[in-house]
Coordinates of C-alpha atoms in Angstrom, one line a residue:
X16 CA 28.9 65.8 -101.6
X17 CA 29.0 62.2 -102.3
X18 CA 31.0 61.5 -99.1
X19 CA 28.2 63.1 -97.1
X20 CA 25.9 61.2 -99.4
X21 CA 27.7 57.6 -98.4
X22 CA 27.7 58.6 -95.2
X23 CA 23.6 59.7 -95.1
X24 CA 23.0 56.0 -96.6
X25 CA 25.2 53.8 -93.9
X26 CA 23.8 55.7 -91.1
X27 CA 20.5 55.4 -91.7
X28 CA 20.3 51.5 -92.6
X29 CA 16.6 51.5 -91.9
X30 CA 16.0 53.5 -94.6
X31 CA 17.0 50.0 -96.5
X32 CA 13.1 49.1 -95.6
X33 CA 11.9 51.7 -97.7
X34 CA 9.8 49.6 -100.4
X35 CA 8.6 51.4 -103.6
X36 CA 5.2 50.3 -104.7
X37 CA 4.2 50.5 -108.7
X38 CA 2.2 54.0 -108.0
X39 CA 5.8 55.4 -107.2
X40 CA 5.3 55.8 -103.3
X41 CA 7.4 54.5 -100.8
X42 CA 6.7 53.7 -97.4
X43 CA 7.6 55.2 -94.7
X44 CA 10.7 55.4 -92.4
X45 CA 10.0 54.1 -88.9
X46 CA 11.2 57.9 -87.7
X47 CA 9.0 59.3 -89.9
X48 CA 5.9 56.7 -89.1
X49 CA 4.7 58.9 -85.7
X50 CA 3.6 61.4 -88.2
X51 CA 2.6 59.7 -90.9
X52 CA 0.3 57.2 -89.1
X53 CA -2.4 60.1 -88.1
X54 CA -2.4 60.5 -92.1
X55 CA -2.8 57.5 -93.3
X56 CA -4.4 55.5 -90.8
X57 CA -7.0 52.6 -91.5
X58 CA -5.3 52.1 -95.0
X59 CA -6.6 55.0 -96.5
X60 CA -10.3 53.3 -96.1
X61 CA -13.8 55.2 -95.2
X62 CA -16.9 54.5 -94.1
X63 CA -18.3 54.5 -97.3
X64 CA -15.8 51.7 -98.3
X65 CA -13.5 53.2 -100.5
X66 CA -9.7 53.6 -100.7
X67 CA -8.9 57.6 -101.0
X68 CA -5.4 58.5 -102.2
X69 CA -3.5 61.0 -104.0
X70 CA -5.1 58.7 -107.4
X71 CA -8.0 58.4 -106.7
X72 CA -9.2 61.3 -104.9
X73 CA -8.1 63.4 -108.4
X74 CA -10.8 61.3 -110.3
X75 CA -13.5 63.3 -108.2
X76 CA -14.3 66.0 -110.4
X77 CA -15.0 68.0 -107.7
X78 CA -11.4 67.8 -106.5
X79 CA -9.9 68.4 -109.5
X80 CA -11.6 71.0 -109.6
X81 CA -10.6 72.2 -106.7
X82 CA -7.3 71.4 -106.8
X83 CA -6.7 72.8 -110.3
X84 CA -8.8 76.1 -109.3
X85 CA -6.3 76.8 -106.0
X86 CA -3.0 75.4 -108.0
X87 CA -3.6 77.4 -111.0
X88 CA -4.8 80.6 -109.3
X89 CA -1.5 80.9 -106.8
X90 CA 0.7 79.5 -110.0
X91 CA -0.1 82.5 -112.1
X92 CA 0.6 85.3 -109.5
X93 CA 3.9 87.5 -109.9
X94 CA 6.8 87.2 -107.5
X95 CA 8.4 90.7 -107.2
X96 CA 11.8 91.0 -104.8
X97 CA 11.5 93.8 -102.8
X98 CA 14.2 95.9 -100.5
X99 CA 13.6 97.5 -97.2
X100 CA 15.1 101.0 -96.6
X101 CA 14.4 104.4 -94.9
X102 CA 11.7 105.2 -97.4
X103 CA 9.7 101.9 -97.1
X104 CA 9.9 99.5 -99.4
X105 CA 10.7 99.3 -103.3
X106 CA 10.7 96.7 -106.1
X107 CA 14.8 96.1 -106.7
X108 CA 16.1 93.8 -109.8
X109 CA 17.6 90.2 -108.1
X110 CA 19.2 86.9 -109.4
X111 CA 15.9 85.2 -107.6
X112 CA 13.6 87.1 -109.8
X113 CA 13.8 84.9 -112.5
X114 CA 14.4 81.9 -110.5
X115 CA 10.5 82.2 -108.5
X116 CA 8.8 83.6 -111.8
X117 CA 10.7 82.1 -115.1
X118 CA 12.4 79.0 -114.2
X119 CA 13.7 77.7 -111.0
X120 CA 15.6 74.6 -112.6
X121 CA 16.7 73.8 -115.7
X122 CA 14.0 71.1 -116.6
X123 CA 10.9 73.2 -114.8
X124 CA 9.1 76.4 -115.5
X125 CA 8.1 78.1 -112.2
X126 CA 4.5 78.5 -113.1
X127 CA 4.7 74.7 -112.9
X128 CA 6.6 74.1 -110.2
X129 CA 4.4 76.2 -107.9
X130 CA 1.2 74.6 -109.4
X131 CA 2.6 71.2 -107.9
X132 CA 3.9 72.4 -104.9
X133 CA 0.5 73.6 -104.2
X134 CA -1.0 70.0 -105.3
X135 CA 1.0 68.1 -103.1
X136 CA -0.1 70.8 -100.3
X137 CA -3.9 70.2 -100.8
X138 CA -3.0 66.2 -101.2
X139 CA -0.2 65.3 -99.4
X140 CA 0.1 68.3 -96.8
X141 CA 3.1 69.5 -97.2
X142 CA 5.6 70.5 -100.9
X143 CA 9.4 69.9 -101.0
X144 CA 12.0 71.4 -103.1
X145 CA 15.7 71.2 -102.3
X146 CA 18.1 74.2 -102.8
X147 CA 20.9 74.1 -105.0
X148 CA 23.9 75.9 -103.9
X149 CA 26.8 77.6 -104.6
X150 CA 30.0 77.9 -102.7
X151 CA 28.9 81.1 -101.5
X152 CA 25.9 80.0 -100.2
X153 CA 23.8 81.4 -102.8
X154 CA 20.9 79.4 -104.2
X155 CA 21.3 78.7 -107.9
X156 CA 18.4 76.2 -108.7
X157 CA 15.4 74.8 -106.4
X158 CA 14.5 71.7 -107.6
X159 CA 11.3 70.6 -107.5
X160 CA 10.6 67.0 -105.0
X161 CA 7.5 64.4 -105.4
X162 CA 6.0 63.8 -101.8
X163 CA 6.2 60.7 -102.1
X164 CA 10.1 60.4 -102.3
X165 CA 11.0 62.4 -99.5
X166 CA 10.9 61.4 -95.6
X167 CA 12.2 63.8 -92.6
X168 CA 12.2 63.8 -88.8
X169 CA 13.3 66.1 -86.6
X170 CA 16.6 66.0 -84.8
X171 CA 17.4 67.4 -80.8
X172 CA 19.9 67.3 -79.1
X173 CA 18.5 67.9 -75.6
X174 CA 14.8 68.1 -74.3
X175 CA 14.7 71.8 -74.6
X176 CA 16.3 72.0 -78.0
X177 CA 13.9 73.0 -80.8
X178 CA 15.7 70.5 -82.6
X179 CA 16.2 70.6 -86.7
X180 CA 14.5 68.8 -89.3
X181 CA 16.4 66.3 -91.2
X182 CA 15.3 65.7 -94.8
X183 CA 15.8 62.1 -96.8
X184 CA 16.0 62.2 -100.6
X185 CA 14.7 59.2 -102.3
X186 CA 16.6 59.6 -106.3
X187 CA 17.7 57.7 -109.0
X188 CA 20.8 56.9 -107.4
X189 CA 20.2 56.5 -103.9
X190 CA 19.2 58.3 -100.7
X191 CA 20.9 61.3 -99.4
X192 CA 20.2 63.5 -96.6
X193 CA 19.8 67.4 -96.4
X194 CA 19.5 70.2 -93.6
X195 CA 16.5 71.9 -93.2
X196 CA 18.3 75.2 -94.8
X197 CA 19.1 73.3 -98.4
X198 CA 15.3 72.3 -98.5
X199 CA 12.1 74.2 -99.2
X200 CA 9.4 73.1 -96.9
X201 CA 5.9 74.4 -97.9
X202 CA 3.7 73.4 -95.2
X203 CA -0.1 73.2 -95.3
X204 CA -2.7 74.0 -92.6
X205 CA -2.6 72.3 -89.1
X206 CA 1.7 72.1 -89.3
X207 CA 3.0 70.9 -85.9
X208 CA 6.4 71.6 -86.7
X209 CA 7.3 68.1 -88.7
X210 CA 3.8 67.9 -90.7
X211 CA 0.8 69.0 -91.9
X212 CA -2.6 68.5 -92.3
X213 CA -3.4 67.3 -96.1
X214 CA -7.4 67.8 -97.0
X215 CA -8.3 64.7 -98.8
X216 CA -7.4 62.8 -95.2
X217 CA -8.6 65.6 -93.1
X218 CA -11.6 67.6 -94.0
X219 CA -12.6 65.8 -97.6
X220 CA -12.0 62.2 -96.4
X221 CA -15.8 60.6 -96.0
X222 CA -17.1 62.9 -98.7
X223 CA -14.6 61.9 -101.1
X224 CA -15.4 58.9 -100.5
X225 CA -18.7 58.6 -100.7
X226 CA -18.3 60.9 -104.2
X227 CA -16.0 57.9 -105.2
X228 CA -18.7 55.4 -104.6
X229 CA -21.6 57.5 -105.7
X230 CA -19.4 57.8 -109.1
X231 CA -19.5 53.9 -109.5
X232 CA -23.2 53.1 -108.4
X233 CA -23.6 55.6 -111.3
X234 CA -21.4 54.4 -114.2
X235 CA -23.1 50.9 -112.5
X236 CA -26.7 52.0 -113.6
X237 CA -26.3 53.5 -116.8
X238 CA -24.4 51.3 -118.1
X239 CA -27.0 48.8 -117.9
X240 CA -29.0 51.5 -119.9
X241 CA -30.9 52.7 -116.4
X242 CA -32.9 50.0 -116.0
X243 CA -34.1 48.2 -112.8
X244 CA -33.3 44.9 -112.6
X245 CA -37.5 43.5 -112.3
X246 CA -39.4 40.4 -112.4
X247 CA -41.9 39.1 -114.6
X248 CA -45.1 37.9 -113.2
X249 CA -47.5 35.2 -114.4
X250 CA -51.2 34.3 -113.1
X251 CA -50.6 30.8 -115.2
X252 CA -47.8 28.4 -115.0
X253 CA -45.2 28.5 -117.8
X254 CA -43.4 25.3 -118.8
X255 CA -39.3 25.7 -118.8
X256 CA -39.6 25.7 -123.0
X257 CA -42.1 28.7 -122.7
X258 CA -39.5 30.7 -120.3
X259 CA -36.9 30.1 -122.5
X260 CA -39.0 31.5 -125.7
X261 CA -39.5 34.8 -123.5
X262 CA -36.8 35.5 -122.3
X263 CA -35.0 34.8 -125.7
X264 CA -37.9 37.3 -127.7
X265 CA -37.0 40.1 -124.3
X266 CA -33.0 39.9 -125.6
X267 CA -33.7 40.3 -129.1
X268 CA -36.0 43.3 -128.1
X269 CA -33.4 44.7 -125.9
X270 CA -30.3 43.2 -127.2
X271 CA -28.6 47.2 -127.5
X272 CA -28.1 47.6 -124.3
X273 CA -24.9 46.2 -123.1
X274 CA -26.2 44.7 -119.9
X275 CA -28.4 42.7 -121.9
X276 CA -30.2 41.6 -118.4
X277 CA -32.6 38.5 -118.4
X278 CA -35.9 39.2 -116.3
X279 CA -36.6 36.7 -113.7
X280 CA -39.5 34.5 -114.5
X281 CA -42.0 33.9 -111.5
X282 CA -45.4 31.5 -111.6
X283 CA -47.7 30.7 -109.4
X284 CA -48.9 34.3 -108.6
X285 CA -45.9 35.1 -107.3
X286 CA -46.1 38.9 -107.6
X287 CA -42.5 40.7 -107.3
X288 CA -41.9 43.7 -109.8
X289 CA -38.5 45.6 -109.3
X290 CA -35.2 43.8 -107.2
X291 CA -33.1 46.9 -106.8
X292 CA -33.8 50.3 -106.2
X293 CA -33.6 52.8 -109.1
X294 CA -31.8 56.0 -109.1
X295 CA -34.8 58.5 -107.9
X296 CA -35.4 55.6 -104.6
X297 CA -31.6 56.2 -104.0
X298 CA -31.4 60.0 -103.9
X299 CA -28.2 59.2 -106.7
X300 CA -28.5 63.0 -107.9
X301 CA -29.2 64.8 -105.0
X302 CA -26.3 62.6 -103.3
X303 CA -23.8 63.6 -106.2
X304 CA -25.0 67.4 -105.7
X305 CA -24.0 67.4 -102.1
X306 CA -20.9 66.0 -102.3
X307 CA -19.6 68.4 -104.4
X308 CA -20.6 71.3 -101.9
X309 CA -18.9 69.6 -99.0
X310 CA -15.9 69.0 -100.8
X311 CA -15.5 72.6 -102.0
X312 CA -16.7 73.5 -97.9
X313 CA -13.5 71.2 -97.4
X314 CA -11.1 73.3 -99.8
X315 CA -12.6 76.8 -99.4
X316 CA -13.7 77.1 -102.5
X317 CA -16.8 78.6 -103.7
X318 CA -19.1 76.2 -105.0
X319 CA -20.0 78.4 -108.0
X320 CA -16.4 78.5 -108.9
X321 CA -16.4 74.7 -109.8
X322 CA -20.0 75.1 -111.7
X323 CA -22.2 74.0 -108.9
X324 CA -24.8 76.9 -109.6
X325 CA -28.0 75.9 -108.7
X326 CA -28.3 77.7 -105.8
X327 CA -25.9 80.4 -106.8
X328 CA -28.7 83.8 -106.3
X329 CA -26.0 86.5 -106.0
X330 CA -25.2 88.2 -109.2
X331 CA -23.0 91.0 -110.2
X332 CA -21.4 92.9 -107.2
X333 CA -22.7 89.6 -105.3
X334 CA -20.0 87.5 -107.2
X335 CA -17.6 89.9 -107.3
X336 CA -17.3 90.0 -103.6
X337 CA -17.1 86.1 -103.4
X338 CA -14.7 86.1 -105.4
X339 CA -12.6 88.9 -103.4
X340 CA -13.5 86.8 -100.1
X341 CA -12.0 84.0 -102.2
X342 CA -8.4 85.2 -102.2
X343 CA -8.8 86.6 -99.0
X344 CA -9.8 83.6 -96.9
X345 CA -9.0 80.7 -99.3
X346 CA -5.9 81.6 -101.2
X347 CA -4.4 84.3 -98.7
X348 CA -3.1 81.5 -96.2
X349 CA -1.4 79.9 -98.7
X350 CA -0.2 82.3 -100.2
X351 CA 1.7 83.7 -97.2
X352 CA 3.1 80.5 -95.7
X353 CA 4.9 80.5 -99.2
X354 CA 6.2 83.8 -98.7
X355 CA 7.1 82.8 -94.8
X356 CA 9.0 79.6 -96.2
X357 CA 10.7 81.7 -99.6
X358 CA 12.0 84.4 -97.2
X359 CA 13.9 82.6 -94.6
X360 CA 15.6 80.2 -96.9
X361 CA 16.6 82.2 -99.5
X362 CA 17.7 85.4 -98.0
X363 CA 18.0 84.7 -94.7
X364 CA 18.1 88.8 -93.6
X365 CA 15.6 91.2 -93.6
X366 CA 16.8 93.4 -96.2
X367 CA 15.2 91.4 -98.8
X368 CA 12.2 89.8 -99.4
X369 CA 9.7 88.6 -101.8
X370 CA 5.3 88.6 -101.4
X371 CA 2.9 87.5 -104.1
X372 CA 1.0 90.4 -105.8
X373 CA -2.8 89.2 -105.6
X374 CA -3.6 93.0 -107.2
X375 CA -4.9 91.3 -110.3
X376 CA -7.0 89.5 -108.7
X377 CA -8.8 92.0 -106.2
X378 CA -9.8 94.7 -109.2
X379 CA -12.9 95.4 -110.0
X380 CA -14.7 96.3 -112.9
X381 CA -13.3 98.9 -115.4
X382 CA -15.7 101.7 -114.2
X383 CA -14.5 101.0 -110.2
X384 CA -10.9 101.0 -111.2
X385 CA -11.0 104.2 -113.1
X386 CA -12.6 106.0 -110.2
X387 CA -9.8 104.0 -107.9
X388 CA -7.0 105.6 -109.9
X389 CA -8.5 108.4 -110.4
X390 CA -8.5 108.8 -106.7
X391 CA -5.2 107.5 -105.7
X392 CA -3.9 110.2 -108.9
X393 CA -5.4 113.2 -106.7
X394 CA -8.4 113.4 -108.3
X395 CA -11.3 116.1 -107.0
X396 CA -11.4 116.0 -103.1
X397 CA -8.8 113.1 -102.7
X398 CA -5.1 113.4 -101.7
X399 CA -3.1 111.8 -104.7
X400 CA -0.6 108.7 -103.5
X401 CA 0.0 106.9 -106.9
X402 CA 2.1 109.0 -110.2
X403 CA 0.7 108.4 -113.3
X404 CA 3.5 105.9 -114.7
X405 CA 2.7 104.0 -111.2
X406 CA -0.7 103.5 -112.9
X407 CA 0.4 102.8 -116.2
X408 CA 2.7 100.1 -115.1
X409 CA -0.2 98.1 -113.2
X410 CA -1.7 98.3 -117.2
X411 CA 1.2 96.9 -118.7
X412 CA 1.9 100.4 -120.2
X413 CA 5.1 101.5 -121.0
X414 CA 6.4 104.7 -118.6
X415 CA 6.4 108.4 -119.7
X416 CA 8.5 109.9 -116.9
X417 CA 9.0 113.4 -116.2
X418 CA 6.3 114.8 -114.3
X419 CA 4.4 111.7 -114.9
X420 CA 6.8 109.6 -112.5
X421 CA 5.8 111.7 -109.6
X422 CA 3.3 111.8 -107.3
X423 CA 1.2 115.1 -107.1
X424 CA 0.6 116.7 -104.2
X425 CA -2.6 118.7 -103.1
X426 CA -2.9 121.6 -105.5
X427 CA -0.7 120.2 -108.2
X428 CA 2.5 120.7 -106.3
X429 CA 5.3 118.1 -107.4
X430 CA 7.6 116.5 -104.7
X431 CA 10.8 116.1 -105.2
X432 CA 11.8 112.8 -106.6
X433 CA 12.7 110.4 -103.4
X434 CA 16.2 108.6 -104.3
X435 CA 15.9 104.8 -105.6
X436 CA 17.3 102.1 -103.5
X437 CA 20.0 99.9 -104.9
X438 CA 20.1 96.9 -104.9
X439 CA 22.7 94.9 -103.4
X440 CA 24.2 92.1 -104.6
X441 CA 22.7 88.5 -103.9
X442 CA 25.9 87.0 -102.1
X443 CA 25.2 89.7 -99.4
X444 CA 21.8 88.0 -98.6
X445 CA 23.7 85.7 -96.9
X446 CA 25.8 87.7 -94.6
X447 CA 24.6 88.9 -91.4
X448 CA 23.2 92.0 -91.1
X449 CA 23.3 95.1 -88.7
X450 CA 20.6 94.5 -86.0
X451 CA 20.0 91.2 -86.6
X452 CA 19.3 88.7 -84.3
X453 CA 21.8 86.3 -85.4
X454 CA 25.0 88.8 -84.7
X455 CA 27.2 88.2 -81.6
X456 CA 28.8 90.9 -79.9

């Protein structure tokens, strides 16, 4: 390992350019700058004149709210292994299992290592974890990678080669390189094979900053206590000394506020009343309001969900089936690109394979899931698919077995009990399998 390491670092002496700034990112390798420069072109600057970044984009509440809402949802979904055979599938105890739901290295708990692989999805466009293995090929540890310390590019050989990525590991101790089967590579919407597309430079970029702005001109006015900046008028002439008495007596009346602004003093009939525009003349509120639905727009999330509510009319079943649509259309995509990525690196057959259960998050209310189960039980006029202790074990009840660990069929007939799968052991993951595509003849 540290020869390969050595040898990483003299061959790639550009990566010698690779500056790290105080915020902890490093620029990027000229390889890797194609890619990179669609991201962050026109420094990070918008129209509205303000830098958007990983920083500051998270001190929008709307997307932290956002962010934390998606993150937090996919973080707190199960991870069961699974095992193909002749009867369809069936949940199987594996060495990964508590890996992808417990703890996939020693210094991270998995619920937060997925919440930050998908926060550097939604911010940076793509999450990085490299694989830990053993001499048998089997993954003991993923560990966890910031964005900002990883570069890649992809290698070919010929023109027609697919080619395969390349991954650069920015550490404590120096670079070293990996192959794209030691590295998990979530990618985010719009991936062309090397990158993908990250929201906050994509879909959210004007409107965050625009919110970024509209968040200053705000903590701007009020902390001059809301007041316009105005000018006094006078039909007389005042002498310097009389000035000076006003404005002194206007301090001591207003001396509070921490702005503490001095009115202009005008003579001569001069006749001007306000200099800048006051929060109603600049649409501040309704700006602020609509900034937070175009950024949810941007991340698919319900507006409600983050506590914009004021045009929120649906109610009950209404809410329920946002909510639903939620997971479906917003959380579904990411969900599965995670599975994609978990699959192929750390089986590498089909025998095996993991997928998120989202059924927590699409039941109803307690009267729609009783008349579910009873339904899927066998209830009156309904074929029964589900055994009781199926049932009980979606409730987090403990099993009764017997009779209650089969499935009824119509009439109250029990089937006979199909035989479990075993499971096999994780070294074999890595083997090739009968009727795969990878086996020569």
């Amino acid at each position: 390992m540290a020869r390969e390491r050595l040898s990483v670092v003299v061959a790639l002496d550009h990566a010698a350019r690779a500056s790290i700034r105080a915020d902890g990112a490093a620029t990027t390798l000229s390889s890797d700058r194609e890619g990179m420069a669609q991201i962050f072109r026109d420094p990070f600057n918008t129209v509205a004149g303000a830098v958007v970044n990983e920083s500051t984009a998270m001190r929008v509440s709307a997307v932290y709210a956002c962010t934390r809402l998606i993150s937090g949802a996919i973080a707190g979904l199960p991870i069961p292994v699974y095992q193909r055979g002749v009867e369809g599938r069936q949940r199987v105890e594996h060495d990964y299992w508590w890996m992808l739901n417990e703890q996939p290295c020693a210094t991270w708990s998995a619920s937060a290592w997925r919440e930050f692989a998908q926060l550097q999805v939604l911010l940076r466009g793509d999450a990085i974890a490299y694989l830990l293995r053993n001499r048998a090929g089997v993954v003991t540890a993923v560990v966890p990678w910031a964005r900002s310390k990883v570069r890649w590019e992809l290698v070919k050989q010929s023109a027609r080669d697919p080619g395969r990525l390349k991954y650069y590991f920015l550490s404590d101790e120096g670079t070293f390189g990996a192959d794209q089967d030691d590295v998990l590579h979530f990618p985010g919407f719009g991936f062309n094979g090397v990158h993908s597309m990250s929201v906050i430079q994509w879909g959210a970029r004007n409107g965050i900053g625009i919110a970024i702005k509209g968040d200053d001109m705000a903590g701007n006015f009020f902390s001059s206590g809301g007041k316009p900046e105005i000018a006094i008028t006078s039909a007389k002439s005042m002498t310097p000394k009389m000035q000076g008495e006003f404005q002194h007596a206007w301090n001591e009346k207003y001396r509070d506020y921490s702005d503490n602004r001095v009115p202009l003093i005008l003579t001569e009939g001069l006749d001007v009343k306000e200099l800048t525009m006051s929060a109603v003349d600049a649409q501040l509120i309704e700006t602020r309001k609509w900034q937070v639905i175009d950024i949810a727009r941007a991340f698919g999330v319900p507006p409600f969900l983050i506590g914009e509510t004021e045009k929120q009319t649906s109610f009950g079943s209404g809410v329920e089936s946002l909510g639903i649509g939620f997971v479906k259309y917003t959380l579904k995509p990411h969900i599965t690109r995670f599975d994609h990525e978990l699959n192929r690196k750390l089986f590498r057959t089909s025998r095996h394979f993991v997928e998120h259960n989202v059924d927590g998050f699409l039941e109803g209310d307690a009267k729609a899931q009783a008349e579910y189960f009873a339904k899927a039980l066998g209830g009156p006029g309904s074929q029964g698919y589900m055994a009781v202790d199926e049932v009980r074990r979606i409730k987090n009840l403990p099993p009764m077995g017997g009779e209650f660990a089969k499935v009824m069929k119509a009439g109250g007939e029990a089937p006979e009990e199909p035989k479990p799968l075993e499971a096999d052991d994780p070294t074999d993951d890595n083997k090739p399998q009968e009727g795969d595509d990878d086996v020569q003849e």
